[in-house]
Amino acid sequence: MVRFRCLTLAVAVVAALSACKPAPKAAEGTAPVEQESERPAAISVIKSNGGAPASHSVAAVPPPAEIWKEFSGDKAFAEARAQVEVGPRPAGTPELEKARVLIEEALHKSGWDAERQTFTADTPHGPTQFVNIIARFSATGAHPAPRNTQRAIVCSHYDTKRFSTIKFVGASDGASSTGALLELARVLALDPAMAAQLELVFFDGEEAFVQFTDPDDPKPDGLYGSRYYARTLMSEGRASQFKFGILWDMIGDRDLTITLPPDSPKDLASGILSSAEALGVRQNFGYFSRTILDDHVELQHRARIPSVDLIDFDYIYWHTAGDTLEHIAPESLQKVGAVTLCYLRQALAK
Ligand SMILES: [Zn+2]
């Protein structure tokens, strides 16, 4: 069996991982139908706890050549635990605001700027305010970080589905990917030039209030945050600066089986699978039998950014009271984090 190895030098990685091809340039997406149910955004750069992002010195130490080895499953798990300990975190609740503050504090500690993208959208429960958190890194140390250096998006949702009959804390569905994204931010800060090429987005309102609808439904339910983010990328003329997007959702299952949607962009999916092969975790990655409606759909079809969803949809505790910390594992977070970093390192080198 031919087995790729992530080699020490970035150049060697590019050469060795021949299966990791550059991301496709533009998706042949359906032309989005614009809907105006959402109201104007209030965008502000936040300074929670009165703190500015931690300063970082540029090129003080060389970035780690094998940056994927820096990703700690334990640290990602600790961030996920902090989210779970907030309790159920549906959109529009004070608990979700607590979760947001935790996210912002962690981002600032790692030297990232965190922008709140606030908007109101109609939902089956009436108009509701949502807040996406967008993190950017300045390679020069100047703040706020510029908005034109980013070439790829890594994202996750941080809200949990609302239930009136069970206590649902979303250890995998909400917290796992949020915790991992915060750990990714910490690791990327070790390589400022790489970090500046990424936009990390924490979506609010991924979960439907009642039931997911087609994203182009006149009264859509679910994917609120990613829809607003994708529309804003288009209206601000920023969508074209992104080569690809990677969504993480439900990546904590102890028995990790990442189930890529079958309609994943080919080059992107094969690059992820090659990275999984290179790191010896290919057995944890496969394809799902059906398409998956998730935040990547908004990036893909509305903002026309080729996007892949790393999701474990083979999770028996999905949307049950059993989606708790004991059913997720640091090792699973570490695998997804390392594979993504390995892929990003070679994809962004081109
Ligand atoms: Zn869910």
Coordinates of C-alpha atoms and ligand atoms in Angstrom, one line a residue:
M1 CA 0.0 0.0 0.0
V2 CA 1.3 3.4 -0.9
R3 CA 1.4 5.6 2.1
F4 CA 2.1 9.3 2.0
R5 CA 4.1 10.9 4.8
C6 CA 3.8 14.4 6.0
L7 CA 7.5 15.4 5.7
T8 CA 9.4 18.0 7.6
L9 CA 9.7 20.7 5.1
A10 CA 6.6 22.4 3.7
V11 CA 8.1 22.2 0.2
A12 CA 8.6 18.5 0.7
V13 CA 5.0 18.2 1.9
V14 CA 3.7 19.8 -1.3
A15 CA 5.8 17.4 -3.3
A16 CA 5.1 14.3 -1.3
L17 CA 1.3 14.7 -0.9
S18 CA 0.6 14.4 -4.6
A19 CA -2.9 13.4 -3.8
C20 CA -3.4 16.7 -2.0
K21 CA -4.3 18.9 -4.9
P22 CA -4.9 22.6 -4.8
A23 CA -8.5 23.5 -4.0
P24 CA -10.8 24.2 -7.0
K25 CA -11.1 27.9 -7.9
A26 CA -14.8 28.3 -8.3
A27 CA -17.9 26.2 -7.7
E28 CA -20.5 25.8 -10.3
G29 CA -23.1 26.8 -7.8
T30 CA -26.7 27.5 -8.3
A31 CA -27.3 31.2 -8.6
P32 CA -28.5 32.2 -5.1
V33 CA -32.0 33.7 -4.8
E34 CA -31.6 36.6 -2.5
Q35 CA -34.1 36.9 0.3
E36 CA -34.5 40.0 2.4
S37 CA -35.9 38.6 5.6
E38 CA -32.9 39.6 7.5
R39 CA -32.2 43.1 8.8
P40 CA -29.1 45.2 8.5
A41 CA -26.1 44.0 10.5
A42 CA -24.4 45.8 13.3
I43 CA -20.7 44.9 13.0
S44 CA -18.2 45.8 15.6
V45 CA -14.9 44.7 16.7
I46 CA -15.4 43.5 20.2
K47 CA -13.0 43.7 23.1
S48 CA -14.6 41.4 25.6
N49 CA -13.2 41.7 29.1
G50 CA -11.7 45.0 28.0
G51 CA -8.8 43.0 26.5
A52 CA -7.2 43.5 23.1
P53 CA -5.9 40.4 21.3
A54 CA -2.6 39.2 22.8
S55 CA 0.3 40.7 21.0
H56 CA 2.5 38.4 19.0
S57 CA 5.9 39.0 17.6
V58 CA 6.3 38.3 14.0
A59 CA 8.9 35.7 13.0
A60 CA 10.4 35.7 16.5
V61 CA 10.7 32.0 16.2
P62 CA 10.3 29.9 13.1
P63 CA 6.9 28.3 12.7
P64 CA 6.8 24.6 13.3
A65 CA 7.4 22.6 10.1
E66 CA 5.0 19.9 11.1
I67 CA 2.3 22.2 12.5
W68 CA -0.3 19.5 12.7
K69 CA 1.6 17.9 15.5
E70 CA 1.0 20.9 17.7
F71 CA -2.8 20.3 17.8
S72 CA -3.8 19.1 21.2
G73 CA -6.9 16.9 21.6
D74 CA -6.9 17.6 25.3
K75 CA -6.8 21.4 24.9
A76 CA -9.6 21.2 22.3
F77 CA -11.6 19.0 24.7
A78 CA -11.1 21.4 27.5
E79 CA -12.6 24.2 25.4
A80 CA -15.5 21.9 24.4
R81 CA -16.1 21.1 28.1
A82 CA -16.3 24.8 28.9
Q83 CA -19.0 25.2 26.2
V84 CA -20.9 22.2 27.5
E85 CA -20.7 23.5 31.1
V86 CA -22.6 26.6 30.0
G87 CA -25.6 24.3 29.5
P88 CA -28.1 24.3 26.6
R89 CA -27.1 27.1 24.3
P90 CA -29.9 27.8 21.7
A91 CA -29.8 30.9 19.6
G92 CA -31.1 34.1 21.3
T93 CA -30.5 32.9 24.9
P94 CA -28.3 34.4 27.6
E95 CA -26.5 31.0 27.7
L96 CA -25.3 31.5 24.2
E97 CA -24.0 34.9 25.1
K98 CA -21.9 33.2 27.8
A99 CA -20.6 30.8 25.2
R100 CA -19.7 33.7 23.0
V101 CA -17.7 35.4 25.6
L102 CA -15.7 32.2 26.2
I103 CA -15.0 32.0 22.5
E104 CA -13.9 35.6 22.3
E105 CA -11.7 35.3 25.4
A106 CA -9.9 32.2 23.9
L107 CA -9.4 33.9 20.5
H108 CA -7.9 37.0 22.1
K109 CA -5.6 34.9 24.3
S110 CA -4.3 33.3 21.1
G111 CA -3.8 36.7 19.4
W112 CA -6.8 36.7 17.1
D113 CA -9.2 39.6 16.4
A114 CA -12.8 38.6 17.0
E115 CA -15.5 40.5 15.2
R116 CA -19.2 40.1 16.1
Q117 CA -21.5 40.0 13.1
T118 CA -24.9 40.7 14.5
F119 CA -28.2 40.5 12.6
T120 CA -31.9 39.7 13.1
A121 CA -33.8 37.1 11.1
D122 CA -37.3 35.9 11.1
T123 CA -37.8 32.5 12.6
P124 CA -40.8 30.3 13.4
H125 CA -40.5 31.8 16.9
G126 CA -40.5 35.4 15.6
P127 CA -37.6 37.8 14.9
T128 CA -34.5 36.6 16.6
Q129 CA -31.0 38.1 17.0
F130 CA -28.1 36.1 16.0
V131 CA -24.3 36.7 16.3
N132 CA -21.6 35.1 14.2
I133 CA -18.0 35.5 15.5
I134 CA -15.4 36.0 12.8
A135 CA -11.7 35.7 13.8
R136 CA -8.8 37.1 11.8
F137 CA -5.1 37.2 12.4
S138 CA -2.7 39.9 11.6
A139 CA 0.7 38.7 10.3
T140 CA 2.2 42.1 11.0
G141 CA 0.9 42.4 14.6
A142 CA -1.2 45.5 13.6
H143 CA -4.9 45.5 14.8
P144 CA -7.5 45.3 13.6
A145 CA -6.3 42.5 11.3
P146 CA -6.7 43.2 7.6
R147 CA -9.7 41.6 5.9
N148 CA -8.0 40.9 2.5
T149 CA -5.2 38.4 3.4
Q150 CA -7.6 35.5 4.0
R151 CA -7.8 32.7 1.4
A152 CA -9.7 30.0 3.1
I153 CA -12.4 29.6 5.8
V154 CA -12.5 27.1 8.6
C155 CA -15.9 27.2 10.4
S156 CA -18.3 25.6 12.9
H157 CA -21.6 26.3 14.6
Y158 CA -21.6 27.1 18.3
D159 CA -25.4 27.1 19.0
T160 CA -27.3 24.0 20.2
K161 CA -30.7 22.8 19.2
R162 CA -33.5 23.9 21.4
F163 CA -35.6 21.2 23.1
S164 CA -38.4 21.6 25.6
T165 CA -38.5 18.0 26.7
I166 CA -34.8 17.1 27.2
K167 CA -31.7 18.8 28.5
F168 CA -29.6 19.0 25.3
V169 CA -26.0 20.2 25.8
G170 CA -24.6 19.3 22.4
A171 CA -21.2 17.9 23.4
S172 CA -20.5 16.8 19.9
D173 CA -23.2 18.8 18.1
G174 CA -21.9 22.3 18.8
A175 CA -19.2 22.1 21.5
S176 CA -16.8 19.6 19.8
S177 CA -16.2 21.7 16.7
T178 CA -16.2 24.9 18.6
G179 CA -13.5 23.7 21.0
A180 CA -11.5 22.3 18.2
L181 CA -11.7 25.6 16.3
L182 CA -10.4 27.4 19.3
E183 CA -7.5 25.0 19.6
L184 CA -6.9 25.5 15.8
A185 CA -6.6 29.2 16.5
R186 CA -4.0 28.6 19.2
V187 CA -1.9 26.4 16.9
L188 CA -2.2 28.7 13.9
A189 CA -0.9 31.6 15.9
L190 CA 2.5 29.7 15.9
D191 CA 2.6 30.4 12.2
P192 CA 1.4 34.0 11.7
A193 CA 1.8 34.0 7.9
M194 CA -0.4 30.9 7.7
A195 CA -2.9 32.2 10.3
A196 CA -3.3 35.4 8.3
Q197 CA -4.5 33.4 5.3
L198 CA -7.5 31.9 7.3
E199 CA -10.8 33.3 8.5
L200 CA -12.2 31.3 11.4
V201 CA -16.0 31.6 11.7
F202 CA -18.3 30.5 14.5
F203 CA -21.8 30.4 13.2
D204 CA -24.9 31.1 15.3
G205 CA -28.2 29.6 14.4
E206 CA -27.2 26.5 12.5
E207 CA -29.9 24.6 14.2
A208 CA -33.5 24.8 12.9
F209 CA -36.1 26.2 15.4
V210 CA -38.6 23.7 14.1
Q211 CA -37.4 21.8 11.1
F212 CA -34.7 22.4 8.4
T213 CA -36.0 23.8 5.2
D214 CA -34.4 24.2 1.8
P215 CA -32.0 27.1 2.1
D216 CA -33.9 28.9 -0.7
D217 CA -37.3 28.5 1.0
P218 CA -39.1 31.9 1.3
K219 CA -39.1 31.3 5.1
P220 CA -36.0 29.3 5.7
D221 CA -35.4 27.6 9.0
G222 CA -31.8 26.6 10.1
L223 CA -28.4 27.8 8.7
Y224 CA -29.2 31.4 9.8
G225 CA -25.6 32.3 10.6
S226 CA -24.0 30.9 7.6
R227 CA -26.6 32.3 5.3
Y228 CA -26.1 35.8 6.6
Y229 CA -22.3 35.4 6.5
A230 CA -22.4 34.1 2.9
R231 CA -24.6 36.9 1.8
T232 CA -22.4 39.5 3.4
L233 CA -19.3 38.0 1.7
M234 CA -21.1 38.5 -1.6
S235 CA -22.4 42.0 -0.8
E236 CA -19.0 43.2 0.4
G237 CA -17.2 41.6 -2.6
R238 CA -15.1 39.4 -0.4
A239 CA -16.3 36.0 -1.5
S240 CA -13.9 35.8 -4.4
Q241 CA -10.8 36.0 -2.1
F242 CA -11.6 32.6 -0.7
K243 CA -10.3 29.4 -2.5
F244 CA -12.2 27.0 -0.3
G245 CA -14.0 26.4 3.0
I246 CA -13.8 23.6 5.6
L247 CA -16.8 23.1 7.9
W248 CA -16.4 21.1 11.1
D249 CA -19.6 19.8 12.7
M250 CA -20.1 16.9 15.2
I251 CA -16.4 15.8 15.2
G252 CA -16.2 14.5 18.8
D253 CA -17.6 11.0 18.6
R254 CA -15.4 8.5 20.5
D255 CA -15.9 6.2 17.6
L256 CA -14.9 8.7 15.0
T257 CA -16.3 8.1 11.5
I258 CA -16.1 11.3 9.5
T259 CA -18.8 11.0 6.8
L260 CA -18.1 13.4 4.0
P261 CA -21.2 14.4 2.0
P262 CA -21.1 12.6 -1.4
D263 CA -21.4 15.9 -3.2
S264 CA -18.2 17.3 -1.6
P265 CA -15.9 19.1 -4.1
K266 CA -13.7 16.4 -5.5
D267 CA -10.3 18.0 -5.1
L268 CA -11.1 19.2 -1.6
A269 CA -12.3 15.8 -0.4
S270 CA -9.4 14.0 -2.0
G271 CA -7.0 16.4 -0.4
I272 CA -8.6 15.8 3.0
L273 CA -8.5 12.0 2.5
S274 CA -4.8 12.1 1.4
S275 CA -4.0 14.1 4.5
A276 CA -5.8 11.5 6.6
E277 CA -3.9 8.8 4.8
A278 CA -0.6 10.6 5.5
L279 CA -1.3 10.8 9.2
G280 CA -2.4 7.2 9.5
V281 CA -6.1 7.9 10.2
R282 CA -7.7 7.2 6.9
Q283 CA -9.9 4.5 8.5
N284 CA -11.7 7.3 10.4
F285 CA -12.7 9.1 7.2
G286 CA -15.3 8.0 4.6
Y287 CA -18.4 9.2 2.7
F288 CA -22.0 9.5 3.8
S289 CA -24.7 7.8 1.8
R290 CA -26.9 11.0 1.4
T291 CA -26.3 14.7 1.0
I292 CA -26.1 16.6 4.2
L293 CA -27.7 20.0 4.7
D294 CA -25.3 22.0 6.8
D295 CA -23.6 25.3 6.9
H296 CA -21.2 24.4 4.1
V297 CA -24.2 24.5 1.7
E298 CA -24.5 28.2 2.2
L299 CA -20.8 28.8 1.5
Q300 CA -20.9 26.5 -1.5
H301 CA -24.1 27.7 -3.2
R302 CA -24.7 31.2 -2.0
A303 CA -21.1 32.5 -1.8
R304 CA -19.8 30.0 -4.4
I305 CA -16.9 29.0 -2.3
P306 CA -16.0 25.2 -2.7
S307 CA -16.6 23.8 0.7
V308 CA -16.4 20.5 2.5
D309 CA -18.2 19.3 5.6
L310 CA -16.1 17.2 8.0
I311 CA -19.0 15.7 10.0
D312 CA -19.6 12.5 11.9
F313 CA -23.2 11.8 11.1
D314 CA -22.8 8.2 12.3
Y315 CA -23.4 9.3 15.9
I316 CA -26.2 7.6 17.8
Y317 CA -26.5 10.4 20.3
W318 CA -27.4 13.0 17.6
H319 CA -30.1 15.4 18.9
T320 CA -30.6 13.3 22.1
A321 CA -30.0 13.9 25.8
G322 CA -27.1 11.5 25.4
D323 CA -24.9 14.0 23.4
T324 CA -22.7 14.5 26.5
L325 CA -19.0 14.8 27.2
E326 CA -18.6 11.1 28.0
H327 CA -19.5 10.3 24.4
I328 CA -16.8 12.5 22.9
A329 CA -13.1 12.0 23.0
P330 CA -9.9 14.2 22.8
E331 CA -8.5 11.7 20.3
S332 CA -11.2 12.3 17.8
L333 CA -10.8 16.1 18.0
Q334 CA -7.0 15.6 17.6
K335 CA -7.5 13.5 14.5
V336 CA -9.7 16.0 12.8
G337 CA -7.6 19.0 13.8
A338 CA -4.3 17.4 12.6
V339 CA -5.8 16.2 9.3
T340 CA -7.2 19.7 8.7
L341 CA -3.9 21.4 9.5
C342 CA -1.9 19.0 7.3
Y343 CA -4.3 19.8 4.4
L344 CA -4.2 23.5 5.1
R345 CA -0.4 23.6 5.2
Q346 CA -0.1 22.2 1.7
A347 CA -3.2 23.8 0.2
L348 CA -2.1 27.3 1.3
A349 CA 1.5 26.8 0.2
K350 CA 0.2 27.1 -3.4
Ligands
ZN1 ZN -27.6 19.5 15.4

